[in-house]
CSV table of C-alpha atoms in Angstrom, one decimal:
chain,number,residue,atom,x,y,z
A,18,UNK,CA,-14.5,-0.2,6.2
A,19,UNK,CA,-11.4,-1.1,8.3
A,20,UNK,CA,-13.0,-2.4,11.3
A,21,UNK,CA,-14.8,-5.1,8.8
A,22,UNK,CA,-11.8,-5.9,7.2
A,23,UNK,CA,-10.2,-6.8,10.5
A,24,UNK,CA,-13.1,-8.9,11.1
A,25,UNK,CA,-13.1,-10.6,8.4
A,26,UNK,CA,-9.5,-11.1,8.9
A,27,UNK,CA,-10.0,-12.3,12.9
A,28,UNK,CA,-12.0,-15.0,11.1
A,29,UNK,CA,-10.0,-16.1,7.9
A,30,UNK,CA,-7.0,-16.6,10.8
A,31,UNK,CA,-9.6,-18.1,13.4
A,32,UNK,CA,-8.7,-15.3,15.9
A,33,UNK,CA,-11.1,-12.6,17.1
A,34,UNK,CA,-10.7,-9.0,17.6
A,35,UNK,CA,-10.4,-9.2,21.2
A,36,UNK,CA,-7.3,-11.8,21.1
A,37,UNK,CA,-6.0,-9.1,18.8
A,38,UNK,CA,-6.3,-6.5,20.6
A,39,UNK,CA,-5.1,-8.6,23.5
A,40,UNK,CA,-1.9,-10.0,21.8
A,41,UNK,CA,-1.2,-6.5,20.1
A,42,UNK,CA,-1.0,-4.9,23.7
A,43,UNK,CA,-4.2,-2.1,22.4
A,44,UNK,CA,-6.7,-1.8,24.7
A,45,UNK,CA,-10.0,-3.4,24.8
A,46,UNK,CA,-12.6,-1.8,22.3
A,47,UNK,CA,-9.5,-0.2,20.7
A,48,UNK,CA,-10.3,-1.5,17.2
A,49,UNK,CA,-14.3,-1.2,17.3
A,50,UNK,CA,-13.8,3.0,18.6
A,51,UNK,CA,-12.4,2.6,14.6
A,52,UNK,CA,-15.9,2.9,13.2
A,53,UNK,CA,-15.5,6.7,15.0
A,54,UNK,CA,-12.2,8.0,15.0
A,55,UNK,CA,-9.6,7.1,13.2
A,56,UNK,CA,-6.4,5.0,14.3
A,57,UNK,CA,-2.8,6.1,14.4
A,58,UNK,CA,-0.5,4.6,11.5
A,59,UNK,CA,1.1,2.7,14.2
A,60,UNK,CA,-1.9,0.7,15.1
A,61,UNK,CA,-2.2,0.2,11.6
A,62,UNK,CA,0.9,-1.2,10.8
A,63,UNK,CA,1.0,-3.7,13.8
A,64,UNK,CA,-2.2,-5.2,12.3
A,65,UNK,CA,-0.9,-5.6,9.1
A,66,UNK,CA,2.0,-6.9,10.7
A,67,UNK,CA,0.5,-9.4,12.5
A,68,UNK,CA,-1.6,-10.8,9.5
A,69,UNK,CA,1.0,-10.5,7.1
A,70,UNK,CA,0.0,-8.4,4.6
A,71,UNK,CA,0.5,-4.8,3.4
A,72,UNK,CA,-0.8,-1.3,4.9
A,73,UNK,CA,-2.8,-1.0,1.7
A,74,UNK,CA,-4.2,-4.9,1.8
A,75,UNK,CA,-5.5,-3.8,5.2
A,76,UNK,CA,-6.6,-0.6,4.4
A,77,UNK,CA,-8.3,-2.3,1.1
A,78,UNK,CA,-6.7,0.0,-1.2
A,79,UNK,CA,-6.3,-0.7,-4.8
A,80,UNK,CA,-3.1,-2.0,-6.5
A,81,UNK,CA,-1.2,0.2,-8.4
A,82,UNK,CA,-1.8,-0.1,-11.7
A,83,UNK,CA,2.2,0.2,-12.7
A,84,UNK,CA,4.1,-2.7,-13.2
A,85,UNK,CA,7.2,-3.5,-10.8
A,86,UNK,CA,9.7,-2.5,-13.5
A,87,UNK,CA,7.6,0.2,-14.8
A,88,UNK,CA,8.0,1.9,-10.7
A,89,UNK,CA,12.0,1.0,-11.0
A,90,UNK,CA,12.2,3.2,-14.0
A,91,UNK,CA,10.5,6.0,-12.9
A,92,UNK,CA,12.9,5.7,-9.4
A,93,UNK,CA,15.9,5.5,-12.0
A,94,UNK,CA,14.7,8.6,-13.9
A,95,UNK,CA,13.8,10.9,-11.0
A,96,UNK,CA,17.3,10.4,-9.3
A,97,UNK,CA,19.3,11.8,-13.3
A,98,UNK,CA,20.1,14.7,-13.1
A,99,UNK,CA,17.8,17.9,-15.4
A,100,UNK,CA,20.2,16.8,-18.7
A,101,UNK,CA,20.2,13.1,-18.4
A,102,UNK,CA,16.3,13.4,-17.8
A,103,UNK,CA,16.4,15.4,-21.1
A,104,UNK,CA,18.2,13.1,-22.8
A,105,UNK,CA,15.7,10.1,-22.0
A,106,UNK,CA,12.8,12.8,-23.4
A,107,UNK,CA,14.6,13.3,-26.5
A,108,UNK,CA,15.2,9.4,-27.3
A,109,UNK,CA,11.7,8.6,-26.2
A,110,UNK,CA,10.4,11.5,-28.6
A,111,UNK,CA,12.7,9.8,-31.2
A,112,UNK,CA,11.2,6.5,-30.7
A,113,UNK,CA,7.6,7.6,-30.7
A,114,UNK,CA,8.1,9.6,-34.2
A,115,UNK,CA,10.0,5.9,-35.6
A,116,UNK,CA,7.3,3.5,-34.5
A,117,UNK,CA,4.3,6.2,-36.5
A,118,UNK,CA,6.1,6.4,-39.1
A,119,UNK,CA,6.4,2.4,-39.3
């Protein structure tokens, strides 16, 4: 829950969810009305900001399972045109019937 992890952040950085709030400019109880309603991304990111770490840290959401270079490739491939996307099919198809027959 998001409210907990901001706890739990308040106390790793020895802060507490009313300096927060106080030093982010929100207004007081702004960050426990969380465990009702939802927050705006904007809120969001300032936290994240302010601790350091990633939206998804905060927000506790897993890591993506794809490697760095593995997310650079698929950015390189999406932004070929239709035939150069072909082409990587056809040599990847090519590579995949070498290595079973190996």
């Amino acid at each position: 829950m998001l409210v907990n992890q901001i706890k739990n952040l308040c106390r790793a950085n020895k802060t507490t969810i009313a300096a927060l709030e106080r030093e982010l400019e929100f207004g007081y109880g702004t960050i426990h009305k969380w465990r009702t309603v939802n927050p705006g991304i904007d809120k969001i990111v300032k936290i994240a900001d302010f601790f350091a770490i990633s939206v998804d840290e905060l927000l506790e959401r897993p890591q993506s399972q794809y490697s760095q270079e593995t997310k650079q490739l698929a950015e390189r491939y999406e932004s070929m045109s239709q035939a150069e996307q072909g082409l990587v099919r056809c040599y990847m198809e090519l590579v995949s019937a070498c290595a079973q027959r190996q």
